Amino acid sequence: MEHDGEFDAGASAGRVLLHIWSALEDGVKSGSPFNLLQLASMDEANKPAVRTIVLRQFRRTPGELFFVTEAGSRKVAQILLNNEVSLVGYDASTWSQIRLSGQAYVVSDEQERLLQWTKLSDRTRRSFFPCVESPKADDKIPEESGAPTRRGSIPPTAFALVKVRLCAAEFLDISKEEHLQYNFARSENVWTGGRTNPIA
């Protein structure tokens, strides 16, 4: 019908929904079109605040995505006040957009936090520790003294894992003259939806 990633007007809603899930699963890979998503939340003055987050994990069932951030960040404070959020990503190679909405939660489960922490690169882990001055020549470095390194295996309190439980998803394809838009919503754990007329 069309090459992978493109759809014509006859594409089934189920196929489009599966494409959204596959794109988000691939989005956890660095360099993937949906690895970087724009997250919108409401600030303390009830005004929209948008920033870029890195997609760390997506679970097709039950429809959840995860990202990490500083526990003291403004986005965490905003989520604690109002956990309704929206996300959007764009694939320039296929001229397609995925827009999501749901409820965000700061994960407290230590096993979940540890699982995500161990998947991070050393560079990302180090960013959650306070900067320290270089040791003097006569100081022992942590590896020599046997003390735990800043890369440690236990997530620090500054590390926040955020889960977004999705309740709506939209796919928009503007690669052709006839733009294609599909909207889906979740009721309980069942997703339903179909093609709609594109609205800005």
CSV table of C-alpha atoms in Angstrom, one decimal:
chain,number,residue,atom,x,y,z
A,1,MET,CA,0.0,0.0,0.0
A,2,GLU,CA,2.9,2.4,0.9
A,3,HIS,CA,6.4,2.3,2.2
A,4,ASP,CA,6.9,1.9,5.9
A,5,GLY,CA,6.0,5.0,7.9
A,6,GLU,CA,3.5,6.3,5.3
A,7,PHE,CA,-0.2,5.9,5.1
A,8,ASP,CA,-2.9,6.5,2.5
A,9,ALA,CA,-6.5,7.5,3.1
A,10,GLY,CA,-7.5,3.9,3.4
A,11,ALA,CA,-5.2,3.0,6.2
A,12,SER,CA,-7.0,1.2,9.0
A,13,ALA,CA,-7.2,2.9,12.5
A,14,GLY,CA,-5.7,-0.2,14.0
A,15,ARG,CA,-2.7,-0.1,11.8
A,16,VAL,CA,-2.1,3.5,12.5
A,17,LEU,CA,-2.4,2.9,16.3
A,18,LEU,CA,0.2,0.1,16.0
A,19,HIS,CA,2.4,2.5,14.1
A,20,ILE,CA,2.2,5.0,17.0
A,21,TRP,CA,3.2,2.4,19.5
A,22,SER,CA,6.1,1.1,17.3
A,23,ALA,CA,7.4,4.6,16.8
A,24,LEU,CA,7.4,5.2,20.6
A,25,GLU,CA,9.1,1.9,21.3
A,26,ASP,CA,11.8,2.8,18.8
A,27,GLY,CA,11.9,6.3,20.3
A,28,VAL,CA,14.0,5.1,23.2
A,29,LYS,CA,16.9,4.8,20.9
A,30,SER,CA,19.2,7.8,20.5
A,31,GLY,CA,18.8,9.4,17.2
A,32,SER,CA,15.3,8.1,16.6
A,33,PRO,CA,12.8,10.7,15.5
A,34,PHE,CA,10.7,10.4,18.6
A,35,ASN,CA,13.6,10.1,21.1
A,36,LEU,CA,13.2,13.8,21.9
A,37,LEU,CA,9.7,14.9,22.8
A,38,GLN,CA,8.3,18.3,23.8
A,39,LEU,CA,6.5,18.1,27.1
A,40,ALA,CA,3.9,20.7,28.1
A,41,SER,CA,2.7,21.2,31.6
A,42,MET,CA,1.0,24.1,33.5
A,43,ASP,CA,3.2,26.3,35.6
A,44,GLU,CA,2.3,27.9,39.0
A,45,ALA,CA,0.6,30.8,37.3
A,46,ASN,CA,-1.5,28.4,35.2
A,47,LYS,CA,0.4,29.2,32.1
A,48,PRO,CA,1.8,26.6,29.7
A,49,ALA,CA,5.4,25.6,30.0
A,50,VAL,CA,7.2,23.5,27.4
A,51,ARG,CA,10.6,21.8,27.3
A,52,THR,CA,12.3,18.9,25.7
A,53,ILE,CA,12.6,15.5,27.4
A,54,VAL,CA,14.3,12.3,26.4
A,55,LEU,CA,12.1,9.3,26.0
A,56,ARG,CA,13.6,6.5,28.2
A,57,GLN,CA,11.0,3.8,28.0
A,58,PHE,CA,7.6,3.1,26.5
A,59,ARG,CA,5.2,0.3,27.5
A,60,ARG,CA,2.6,-0.5,24.9
A,61,THR,CA,0.6,-2.2,27.6
A,62,PRO,CA,-0.7,-0.4,29.6
A,63,GLY,CA,0.2,2.7,27.6
A,64,GLU,CA,2.9,4.4,29.6
A,65,LEU,CA,6.1,6.3,28.8
A,66,PHE,CA,9.0,7.3,31.1
A,67,PHE,CA,11.5,10.1,31.3
A,68,VAL,CA,14.0,11.2,33.9
A,69,THR,CA,14.8,14.6,35.3
A,70,GLU,CA,16.1,16.5,38.3
A,71,ALA,CA,13.9,16.0,41.4
A,72,GLY,CA,14.1,19.7,42.1
A,73,SER,CA,13.2,20.8,38.5
A,74,ARG,CA,10.3,23.1,37.7
A,75,LYS,CA,8.6,20.4,35.7
A,76,VAL,CA,8.5,18.1,38.7
A,77,ALA,CA,7.0,20.9,40.8
A,78,GLN,CA,4.4,21.6,38.1
A,79,ILE,CA,3.5,17.9,37.8
A,80,LEU,CA,2.9,17.7,41.5
A,81,LEU,CA,0.5,20.7,41.3
A,82,ASN,CA,-1.2,19.6,38.1
A,83,ASN,CA,-0.4,16.2,36.5
A,84,GLU,CA,-2.2,16.8,33.2
A,85,VAL,CA,0.5,16.9,30.5
A,86,SER,CA,0.8,16.8,26.7
A,87,LEU,CA,3.7,15.6,24.6
A,88,VAL,CA,4.5,16.0,20.9
A,89,GLY,CA,7.2,14.6,18.5
A,90,TYR,CA,7.8,15.1,14.8
A,91,ASP,CA,9.5,12.9,12.2
A,92,ALA,CA,10.9,15.2,9.5
A,93,SER,CA,11.7,12.3,7.3
A,94,THR,CA,8.0,11.3,6.9
A,95,TRP,CA,6.4,14.6,7.7
A,96,SER,CA,4.4,13.0,10.5
A,97,GLN,CA,3.6,14.1,14.1
A,98,ILE,CA,2.6,12.2,17.2
A,99,ARG,CA,0.8,14.1,19.9
A,100,LEU,CA,0.0,12.5,23.3
A,101,SER,CA,-1.8,13.5,26.5
A,102,GLY,CA,-2.1,11.9,29.9
A,103,GLN,CA,-1.4,12.1,33.6
A,104,ALA,CA,2.2,12.3,34.9
A,105,TYR,CA,3.4,10.8,38.1
A,106,VAL,CA,6.8,10.9,39.9
A,107,VAL,CA,7.7,7.3,40.5
A,108,SER,CA,8.4,6.3,44.1
A,109,ASP,CA,8.8,2.6,43.6
A,110,GLU,CA,12.5,1.9,44.2
A,111,GLN,CA,12.7,-1.1,41.9
A,112,GLU,CA,11.3,1.0,39.0
A,113,ARG,CA,13.8,3.8,39.8
A,114,LEU,CA,16.7,1.4,40.0
A,115,LEU,CA,15.7,-0.2,36.7
A,116,GLN,CA,15.8,3.1,34.8
A,117,TRP,CA,18.9,4.3,36.7
A,118,THR,CA,20.9,1.3,35.6
A,119,LYS,CA,20.0,1.9,32.0
A,120,LEU,CA,21.5,5.4,32.0
A,121,SER,CA,24.9,6.2,30.6
A,122,ASP,CA,27.7,7.2,33.1
A,123,ARG,CA,27.6,10.7,31.7
A,124,THR,CA,23.8,11.0,32.5
A,125,ARG,CA,24.2,9.5,35.9
A,126,ARG,CA,27.0,12.0,36.8
A,127,SER,CA,24.6,14.9,36.0
A,128,PHE,CA,22.5,13.9,39.0
A,129,PHE,CA,25.4,14.5,41.5
A,130,PRO,CA,26.6,17.9,42.7
A,131,CYS,CA,29.8,19.1,41.0
A,132,VAL,CA,32.9,18.8,43.2
A,133,GLU,CA,36.3,20.3,42.9
A,134,SER,CA,39.1,18.3,41.4
A,135,PRO,CA,41.0,16.5,44.2
A,136,LYS,CA,44.3,17.8,45.3
A,137,ALA,CA,47.4,15.8,44.6
A,138,ASP,CA,47.6,14.5,48.1
A,139,ASP,CA,43.9,13.5,48.3
A,140,LYS,CA,42.8,10.0,47.6
A,141,ILE,CA,40.3,9.7,44.7
A,142,PRO,CA,37.2,7.6,45.5
A,143,GLU,CA,38.3,4.6,43.5
A,144,GLU,CA,41.6,4.4,45.5
A,145,SER,CA,39.9,4.9,48.9
A,146,GLY,CA,37.2,2.3,48.2
A,147,ALA,CA,34.4,4.8,48.6
A,148,PRO,CA,31.5,4.6,46.2
A,149,THR,CA,31.9,6.5,43.0
A,150,ARG,CA,29.6,9.3,41.7
A,151,ARG,CA,28.4,6.8,39.1
A,152,GLY,CA,27.1,4.6,41.9
A,153,SER,CA,24.5,1.8,41.4
A,154,ILE,CA,21.9,3.4,43.7
A,155,PRO,CA,19.8,6.3,42.4
A,156,PRO,CA,20.5,9.6,44.3
A,157,THR,CA,17.6,11.6,45.7
A,158,ALA,CA,18.2,14.2,42.9
A,159,PHE,CA,17.1,11.5,40.4
A,160,ALA,CA,13.4,11.7,39.5
A,161,LEU,CA,11.7,9.1,37.3
A,162,VAL,CA,8.5,10.4,35.7
A,163,LYS,CA,5.8,8.1,34.3
A,164,VAL,CA,3.1,9.4,31.9
A,165,ARG,CA,0.0,7.3,31.7
A,166,LEU,CA,-1.4,8.0,28.3
A,167,CYS,CA,-5.1,8.7,27.8
A,168,ALA,CA,-5.1,10.1,24.2
A,169,ALA,CA,-2.9,9.8,21.1
A,170,GLU,CA,-3.0,11.6,17.7
A,171,PHE,CA,-1.2,10.8,14.5
A,172,LEU,CA,-0.9,13.5,11.8
A,173,ASP,CA,0.6,12.9,8.3
A,174,ILE,CA,1.2,16.0,6.2
A,175,SER,CA,3.4,14.3,3.6
A,176,LYS,CA,0.6,14.5,0.9
A,177,GLU,CA,-1.8,17.1,-0.3
A,178,GLU,CA,-4.5,15.4,1.6
A,179,HIS,CA,-3.5,15.5,5.3
A,180,LEU,CA,-4.3,12.5,7.4
A,181,GLN,CA,-5.2,12.7,11.0
A,182,TYR,CA,-6.2,9.9,13.4
A,183,ASN,CA,-7.3,10.4,17.0
A,184,PHE,CA,-7.4,7.7,19.7
A,185,ALA,CA,-8.6,7.7,23.3
A,186,ARG,CA,-8.3,5.2,26.1
A,187,SER,CA,-11.3,4.1,28.2
A,188,GLU,CA,-10.1,1.8,31.0
A,189,ASN,CA,-7.5,-0.2,29.0
A,190,VAL,CA,-9.2,-0.2,25.6
A,191,TRP,CA,-8.1,2.2,22.9
A,192,THR,CA,-10.6,3.3,20.3
A,193,GLY,CA,-10.6,5.9,17.6
A,194,GLY,CA,-10.2,6.5,13.9
A,195,ARG,CA,-9.6,9.1,11.2
A,196,THR,CA,-10.7,12.7,11.7
A,197,ASN,CA,-10.5,15.9,9.8
A,198,PRO,CA,-7.2,17.7,10.6
A,199,ILE,CA,-7.6,20.6,12.9
A,200,ALA,CA,-4.7,22.9,13.9
